[in-house]
Amino acid sequence: MCETKRLAVNETSIKTCADLLNRNELVAIPTETVYGLAANALSVEAVKKIFAVKGRPLIDPLITHFPNLALAERHIYKPKILDELSDAFWPGPLTV
């Protein structure tokens, strides 16, 4: 069974969430519209937990967030136009 705890928005809580993510645990986070379920996208164990908790079919893709193009390039297929798009829209809302 999952342990759930609501945390205040402060530096200590952010460090707690980072520690949980580093241990391949899941963290629920508020977004502009809904709560999101966060995990370490580079961990098969953590990603499997998201699919299990949500009852999501394994063929449905998940969203992965990267802080910059250089880090994203290490994990994605990069079309040539992404350089122009990332220059124009990052930082900011750009879905690839």
Coordinates of C-alpha atoms in Angstrom, one line a residue:
M1 CA 0.0 0.0 0.0
C2 CA 1.2 3.5 -0.8
E3 CA 1.9 6.0 2.0
T4 CA 0.4 9.4 1.2
K5 CA 1.3 12.7 2.8
R6 CA 0.4 16.2 1.9
L7 CA 3.3 18.5 2.1
A8 CA 3.5 22.3 2.4
V9 CA 5.1 24.2 -0.5
N10 CA 8.6 24.9 0.8
E11 CA 12.2 24.0 0.2
T12 CA 12.1 21.1 2.6
S13 CA 9.2 19.6 0.8
I14 CA 10.9 20.0 -2.6
K15 CA 13.9 18.1 -1.2
T16 CA 11.6 15.4 0.2
C17 CA 10.0 15.0 -3.2
A18 CA 13.3 14.9 -5.0
D19 CA 14.5 12.2 -2.6
L20 CA 11.4 10.1 -3.3
L21 CA 11.8 10.5 -7.0
N22 CA 15.5 9.4 -6.7
R23 CA 14.3 6.3 -4.9
N24 CA 11.9 5.5 -7.7
E25 CA 8.8 6.4 -5.7
L26 CA 5.9 8.4 -7.2
V27 CA 5.0 12.0 -6.3
A28 CA 1.7 13.7 -7.0
I29 CA 2.1 17.3 -8.0
P30 CA -0.4 20.0 -8.8
T31 CA -0.4 21.5 -12.3
E32 CA -2.5 24.3 -13.8
T33 CA -5.5 22.1 -14.3
V34 CA -5.1 18.7 -12.6
Y35 CA -2.8 16.8 -10.3
G36 CA 0.0 15.0 -12.1
L37 CA 1.8 11.8 -11.1
A38 CA 5.6 12.3 -11.3
A39 CA 8.3 9.6 -11.4
N40 CA 11.9 9.2 -12.6
A41 CA 11.3 8.8 -16.3
L42 CA 14.8 7.1 -16.6
S43 CA 13.8 4.3 -14.3
V44 CA 11.9 1.3 -15.6
E45 CA 10.8 0.5 -12.1
A46 CA 9.3 4.0 -11.5
V47 CA 7.6 4.1 -14.9
K48 CA 6.0 0.7 -14.3
K49 CA 4.6 2.1 -11.0
I50 CA 2.8 4.9 -12.9
F51 CA 1.2 2.4 -15.3
A52 CA 0.2 0.2 -12.4
V53 CA -1.3 2.9 -10.2
K54 CA -3.2 4.5 -13.1
G55 CA -4.2 1.2 -14.6
R56 CA -2.9 2.6 -17.9
P57 CA -2.1 0.3 -20.9
L58 CA 1.6 -0.1 -21.5
I59 CA 1.2 1.1 -25.1
D60 CA 0.0 4.6 -23.9
P61 CA 2.9 7.0 -23.9
L62 CA 3.9 9.1 -20.9
I63 CA 5.0 12.8 -20.9
T64 CA 8.6 13.4 -20.0
H65 CA 9.8 16.9 -19.0
F66 CA 13.3 18.1 -19.7
P67 CA 14.8 21.4 -18.4
N68 CA 16.7 22.0 -21.6
L69 CA 17.3 20.7 -25.1
A70 CA 20.8 19.4 -24.3
L71 CA 19.3 16.9 -21.8
A72 CA 16.4 16.0 -24.0
E73 CA 18.7 15.2 -26.9
R74 CA 20.3 12.4 -24.8
H75 CA 16.9 10.6 -24.6
I76 CA 14.8 11.4 -27.7
Y77 CA 14.9 11.2 -31.5
K78 CA 15.5 14.8 -32.5
P79 CA 14.1 16.2 -35.7
K80 CA 16.1 19.1 -37.2
I81 CA 13.3 21.6 -36.7
L82 CA 13.5 21.1 -32.9
D83 CA 16.5 23.5 -32.8
E84 CA 14.4 26.3 -34.1
L85 CA 11.3 25.4 -32.0
S86 CA 13.4 25.1 -28.8
D87 CA 15.1 28.5 -29.5
A88 CA 11.7 30.1 -30.0
F89 CA 9.7 28.6 -27.2
W90 CA 12.0 27.3 -24.4
P91 CA 11.9 27.9 -21.6
G92 CA 8.2 27.7 -21.9
P93 CA 5.4 25.4 -23.0
L94 CA 6.7 23.3 -25.9
T95 CA 5.5 19.7 -26.4
V96 CA 7.7 17.5 -28.6

